[in-house]
PDB file of C-alpha atoms in Angstrom:
ATOM      1  CA  MET K 932      78.752  61.210 156.448  1.00  0.00           C
ATOM      2  CA  THR K 933      78.654  58.509 153.797  1.00  0.00           C
ATOM      3  CA  ILE K 934      81.859  57.336 152.185  1.00  0.00           C
ATOM      4  CA  ARG K 935      82.157  55.150 149.169  1.00  0.00           C
ATOM      5  CA  ILE K 936      84.977  53.677 147.085  1.00  0.00           C
ATOM      6  CA  GLY K 937      84.938  52.919 143.400  1.00  0.00           C
ATOM      7  CA  SER K 938      87.447  51.098 141.121  1.00  0.00           C
ATOM      8  CA  GLY K 939      88.013  51.550 137.426  1.00  0.00           C
ATOM      9  CA  TYR K 940      90.006  49.796 134.805  1.00  0.00           C
ATOM     10  CA  ASP K 941      90.698  50.601 131.149  1.00  0.00           C
ATOM     11  CA  VAL K 942      92.891  49.274 128.424  1.00  0.00           C
ATOM     12  CA  HIS K 943      93.656  50.326 124.849  1.00  0.00           C
ATOM     13  CA  ALA K 944      95.811  48.811 122.214  1.00  0.00           C
ATOM     14  CA  PHE K 945      98.610  50.741 120.560  1.00  0.00           C
ATOM     15  CA  ALA K 946      97.637  52.200 117.122  1.00  0.00           C
ATOM     16  CA  PRO K 947      99.799  54.029 114.535  1.00  0.00           C
ATOM     17  CA  ASP K 948      98.958  57.562 113.476  1.00  0.00           C
ATOM     18  CA  ARG K 949      97.348  58.582 116.724  1.00  0.00           C
ATOM     19  CA  LEU K 950      98.544  60.806 119.574  1.00  0.00           C
ATOM     20  CA  LEU K 951      99.376  59.139 122.941  1.00  0.00           C
ATOM     21  CA  ILE K 952      97.227  60.925 125.453  1.00  0.00           C
ATOM     22  CA  LEU K 953      97.366  59.775 129.117  1.00  0.00           C
ATOM     23  CA  GLY K 954      95.820  61.727 132.021  1.00  0.00           C
ATOM     24  CA  GLY K 955      95.001  64.579 129.502  1.00  0.00           C
ATOM     25  CA  VAL K 956      98.720  64.953 128.589  1.00  0.00           C
ATOM     26  CA  THR K 957     100.098  64.340 125.121  1.00  0.00           C
ATOM     27  CA  ILE K 958     103.215  62.162 125.479  1.00  0.00           C
ATOM     28  CA  PRO K 959     105.739  61.903 122.629  1.00  0.00           C
ATOM     29  CA  TYR K 960     105.684  58.293 121.434  1.00  0.00           C
ATOM     30  CA  GLU K 961     105.667  56.484 118.105  1.00  0.00           C
ATOM     31  CA  TYR K 962     102.158  55.083 118.706  1.00  0.00           C
ATOM     32  CA  GLY K 963      98.962  56.472 120.178  1.00  0.00           C
ATOM     33  CA  LEU K 964      96.041  54.382 121.625  1.00  0.00           C
ATOM     34  CA  ALA K 965      93.150  52.958 119.553  1.00  0.00           C
ATOM     35  CA  GLY K 966      89.707  54.073 120.637  1.00  0.00           C
ATOM     36  CA  HIS K 967      86.499  55.869 119.802  1.00  0.00           C
ATOM     37  CA  SER K 968      87.444  58.948 121.762  1.00  0.00           C
ATOM     38  CA  ASP K 969      91.098  60.049 122.389  1.00  0.00           C
ATOM     39  CA  ALA K 970      91.576  56.625 124.125  1.00  0.00           C
ATOM     40  CA  ASP K 971      92.929  58.193 127.288  1.00  0.00           C
ATOM     41  CA  ALA K 972      93.062  55.030 129.517  1.00  0.00           C
ATOM     42  CA  VAL K 973      93.923  57.056 132.609  1.00  0.00           C
ATOM     43  CA  ILE K 974      90.880  59.349 132.415  1.00  0.00           C
ATOM     44  CA  HIS K 975      88.650  56.440 131.354  1.00  0.00           C
ATOM     45  CA  ALA K 976      89.646  54.444 134.464  1.00  0.00           C
ATOM     46  CA  VAL K 977      89.265  57.408 136.737  1.00  0.00           C
ATOM     47  CA  VAL K 978      85.799  58.186 135.340  1.00  0.00           C
ATOM     48  CA  ASP K 979      84.758  54.516 135.823  1.00  0.00           C
ATOM     49  CA  ALA K 980      86.008  54.646 139.394  1.00  0.00           C
ATOM     50  CA  LEU K 981      83.991  57.824 140.115  1.00  0.00           C
ATOM     51  CA  LEU K 982      80.859  56.554 138.466  1.00  0.00           C
ATOM     52  CA  GLY K 983      81.112  53.205 140.202  1.00  0.00           C
ATOM     53  CA  ALA K 984      81.639  54.734 143.623  1.00  0.00           C
ATOM     54  CA  ALA K 985      78.397  56.824 143.177  1.00  0.00           C
ATOM     55  CA  ALA K 986      76.549  53.722 141.659  1.00  0.00           C
ATOM     56  CA  LEU K 987      75.893  55.796 138.537  1.00  0.00           C
ATOM     57  CA  GLY K 988      76.786  53.211 135.927  1.00  0.00           C
ATOM     58  CA  ASP K 989      79.990  53.082 133.877  1.00  0.00           C
ATOM     59  CA  ILE K 990      81.722  55.015 131.204  1.00  0.00           C
ATOM     60  CA  GLY K 991      80.077  53.118 128.477  1.00  0.00           C
ATOM     61  CA  THR K 992      76.565  53.950 129.818  1.00  0.00           C
ATOM     62  CA  HIS K 993      77.270  57.671 129.654  1.00  0.00           C
ATOM     63  CA  PHE K 994      79.654  57.821 126.651  1.00  0.00           C
ATOM     64  CA  PRO K 995      78.801  54.784 124.474  1.00  0.00           C
ATOM     65  CA  SER K 996      81.485  54.063 121.755  1.00  0.00           C
ATOM     66  CA  ASN K 997      78.745  53.762 119.084  1.00  0.00           C
ATOM     67  CA  ASP K 998      77.693  57.381 119.724  1.00  0.00           C
ATOM     68  CA  PRO K 999      79.202  59.660 117.113  1.00  0.00           C
ATOM     69  CA  ARG K1000      79.071  62.604 119.598  1.00  0.00           C
ATOM     70  CA  TRP K1001      82.118  61.087 121.359  1.00  0.00           C
ATOM     71  CA  LYS K1002      84.172  60.328 118.328  1.00  0.00           C
ATOM     72  CA  ASP K1003      87.662  61.719 118.853  1.00  0.00           C
ATOM     73  CA  GLN K1004      86.464  63.749 121.788  1.00  0.00           C
ATOM     74  CA  PRO K1005      89.075  64.694 124.549  1.00  0.00           C
ATOM     75  CA  SER K1006      88.479  62.596 127.637  1.00  0.00           C
ATOM     76  CA  ALA K1007      88.561  65.853 129.679  1.00  0.00           C
ATOM     77  CA  VAL K1008      84.932  66.188 128.554  1.00  0.00           C
ATOM     78  CA  PHE K1009      84.194  62.949 130.348  1.00  0.00           C
ATOM     79  CA  LEU K1010      85.863  64.159 133.556  1.00  0.00           C
ATOM     80  CA  ASP K1011      83.993  67.429 133.523  1.00  0.00           C
ATOM     81  CA  TYR K1012      80.631  65.612 132.950  1.00  0.00           C
ATOM     82  CA  THR K1013      81.404  63.141 135.680  1.00  0.00           C
ATOM     83  CA  ARG K1014      82.376  65.750 138.237  1.00  0.00           C
ATOM     84  CA  GLU K1015      79.265  67.723 137.551  1.00  0.00           C
ATOM     85  CA  LEU K1016      77.112  64.562 137.766  1.00  0.00           C
ATOM     86  CA  LEU K1017      78.615  63.652 141.134  1.00  0.00           C
ATOM     87  CA  SER K1018      78.088  67.243 142.413  1.00  0.00           C
ATOM     88  CA  GLN K1019      74.420  67.055 141.374  1.00  0.00           C
ATOM     89  CA  GLN K1020      74.114  63.970 143.521  1.00  0.00           C
ATOM     90  CA  GLN K1021      75.839  65.753 146.375  1.00  0.00           C
ATOM     91  CA  TRP K1022      79.074  63.652 146.169  1.00  0.00           C
ATOM     92  CA  GLY K1023      82.364  65.223 146.769  1.00  0.00           C
ATOM     93  CA  ILE K1024      85.599  63.578 145.660  1.00  0.00           C
ATOM     94  CA  SER K1025      88.010  62.806 148.521  1.00  0.00           C
ATOM     95  CA  ASN K1026      90.909  61.396 146.460  1.00  0.00           C
ATOM     96  CA  ILE K1027      91.851  59.662 143.244  1.00  0.00           C
ATOM     97  CA  ASP K1028      94.599  57.099 142.824  1.00  0.00           C
ATOM     98  CA  ALA K1029      95.581  55.735 139.397  1.00  0.00           C
ATOM     99  CA  THR K1030      98.230  53.270 138.328  1.00  0.00           C
ATOM    100  CA  VAL K1031      99.255  53.240 134.637  1.00  0.00           C
ATOM    101  CA  VAL K1032     100.726  49.823 133.393  1.00  0.00           C
ATOM    102  CA  ALA K1033     102.983  50.350 130.406  1.00  0.00           C
ATOM    103  CA  GLU K1034     106.350  48.908 129.409  1.00  0.00           C
ATOM    104  CA  ARG K1035     106.949  51.973 127.160  1.00  0.00           C
ATOM    105  CA  PRO K1036     107.070  54.924 126.941  1.00  0.00           C
ATOM    106  CA  LYS K1037     108.754  56.074 130.141  1.00  0.00           C
ATOM    107  CA  LEU K1038     105.946  57.963 132.030  1.00  0.00           C
ATOM    108  CA  SER K1039     107.734  59.385 135.016  1.00  0.00           C
ATOM    109  CA  PRO K1040     108.469  62.757 133.245  1.00  0.00           C
ATOM    110  CA  HIS K1041     104.748  63.259 132.627  1.00  0.00           C
ATOM    111  CA  ILE K1042     103.232  62.177 135.947  1.00  0.00           C
ATOM    112  CA  GLN K1043     103.004  65.560 137.597  1.00  0.00           C
ATOM    113  CA  ALA K1044     101.331  67.005 134.388  1.00  0.00           C
ATOM    114  CA  MET K1045      98.765  64.232 134.505  1.00  0.00           C
ATOM    115  CA  ARG K1046      98.087  64.874 138.251  1.00  0.00           C
ATOM    116  CA  ALA K1047      97.662  68.567 137.521  1.00  0.00           C
ATOM    117  CA  HIS K1048      95.210  67.942 134.602  1.00  0.00           C
ATOM    118  CA  LEU K1049      93.053  65.530 136.659  1.00  0.00           C
ATOM    119  CA  ALA K1050      93.094  67.897 139.648  1.00  0.00           C
ATOM    120  CA  GLU K1051      92.114  70.921 137.509  1.00  0.00           C
ATOM    121  CA  HIS K1052      89.155  69.148 135.762  1.00  0.00           C
ATOM    122  CA  LEU K1053      87.911  67.531 139.051  1.00  0.00           C
ATOM    123  CA  HIS K1054      88.282  70.714 141.048  1.00  0.00           C
ATOM    124  CA  LEU K1055      90.675  69.040 143.464  1.00  0.00           C
ATOM    125  CA  ALA K1056      93.890  69.947 145.176  1.00  0.00           C
ATOM    126  CA  LEU K1057      97.032  68.310 143.732  1.00  0.00           C
ATOM    127  CA  ASP K1058      97.562  66.262 146.909  1.00  0.00           C
ATOM    128  CA  GLN K1059      94.142  64.655 146.275  1.00  0.00           C
ATOM    129  CA  VAL K1060      95.331  63.106 143.049  1.00  0.00           C
ATOM    130  CA  SER K1061      97.833  60.337 142.663  1.00  0.00           C
ATOM    131  CA  VAL K1062      99.130  58.913 139.424  1.00  0.00           C
ATOM    132  CA  LYS K1063     101.772  56.276 139.331  1.00  0.00           C
ATOM    133  CA  ALA K1064     103.326  54.128 136.473  1.00  0.00           C
ATOM    134  CA  THR K1065     104.665  50.641 136.541  1.00  0.00           C
ATOM    135  CA  THR K1066     105.678  47.894 134.097  1.00  0.00           C
ATOM    136  CA  THR K1067     105.011  44.205 134.049  1.00  0.00           C
ATOM    137  CA  ASP K1068     108.637  43.253 133.412  1.00  0.00           C
ATOM    138  CA  GLY K1069     107.769  41.989 130.021  1.00  0.00           C
ATOM    139  CA  LEU K1070     104.746  39.961 131.060  1.00  0.00           C
ATOM    140  CA  GLY K1071     101.326  40.030 129.318  1.00  0.00           C
ATOM    141  CA  PHE K1072     100.066  42.334 126.616  1.00  0.00           C
ATOM    142  CA  THR K1073     101.492  45.418 128.298  1.00  0.00           C
ATOM    143  CA  GLY K1074     104.788  43.664 128.599  1.00  0.00           C
ATOM    144  CA  ARG K1075     104.717  42.836 124.874  1.00  0.00           C
ATOM    145  CA  ARG K1076     104.144  46.461 124.262  1.00  0.00           C
ATOM    146  CA  GLU K1077     100.752  45.852 122.732  1.00  0.00           C
ATOM    147  CA  GLY K1078      98.966  48.514 124.678  1.00  0.00           C
ATOM    148  CA  ILE K1079      98.441  50.390 127.914  1.00  0.00           C
ATOM    149  CA  ALA K1080      96.231  49.648 130.956  1.00  0.00           C
ATOM    150  CA  CYS K1081      95.212  51.686 133.887  1.00  0.00           C
ATOM    151  CA  TYR K1082      93.675  50.933 137.206  1.00  0.00           C
ATOM    152  CA  ALA K1083      92.096  53.655 139.405  1.00  0.00           C
ATOM    153  CA  VAL K1084      90.349  53.941 142.684  1.00  0.00           C
ATOM    154  CA  ALA K1085      88.305  56.900 143.925  1.00  0.00           C
ATOM    155  CA  LEU K1086      86.953  57.770 147.302  1.00  0.00           C
ATOM    156  CA  ILE K1087      83.862  59.954 147.496  1.00  0.00           C
ATOM    157  CA  GLU K1088      81.816  61.372 150.326  1.00  0.00           C
ATOM    158  CA  ARG K1089      78.464  62.865 150.948  1.00  0.00           C
TER     159      ARG K1089
END
């Protein structure tokens, strides 16, 4: 058996007149995130972690922000594509762990829905997907409430 780990990171600035979507879940908030697709920082970090673990490039390679096909697309499309790509390469996903960094909004009421959405699209059991949220206690761009970041790691096996 071959086991690999990958890491992913994504960040988006807050933007007016956009929905805030994290982990595939629409979260009530006064701002959304700026981006070419739906700007879902959680899914983008998870996709990068999975692609990195399999040495298949990064999210920008597969879904370039200058490609009009991906404009305003739900990031679940990226998850589905990545799962299928890994499957074609005979990779199975062991687990995902994501940490969202945001001062606001409070994300704890939405964590279980994010986990469920990721698990559904990656064809995983709920206990194979972890999503956590933290703040930076006012430090840095997330602390100044300028945007949201997400770190993710993925373990895959063949």
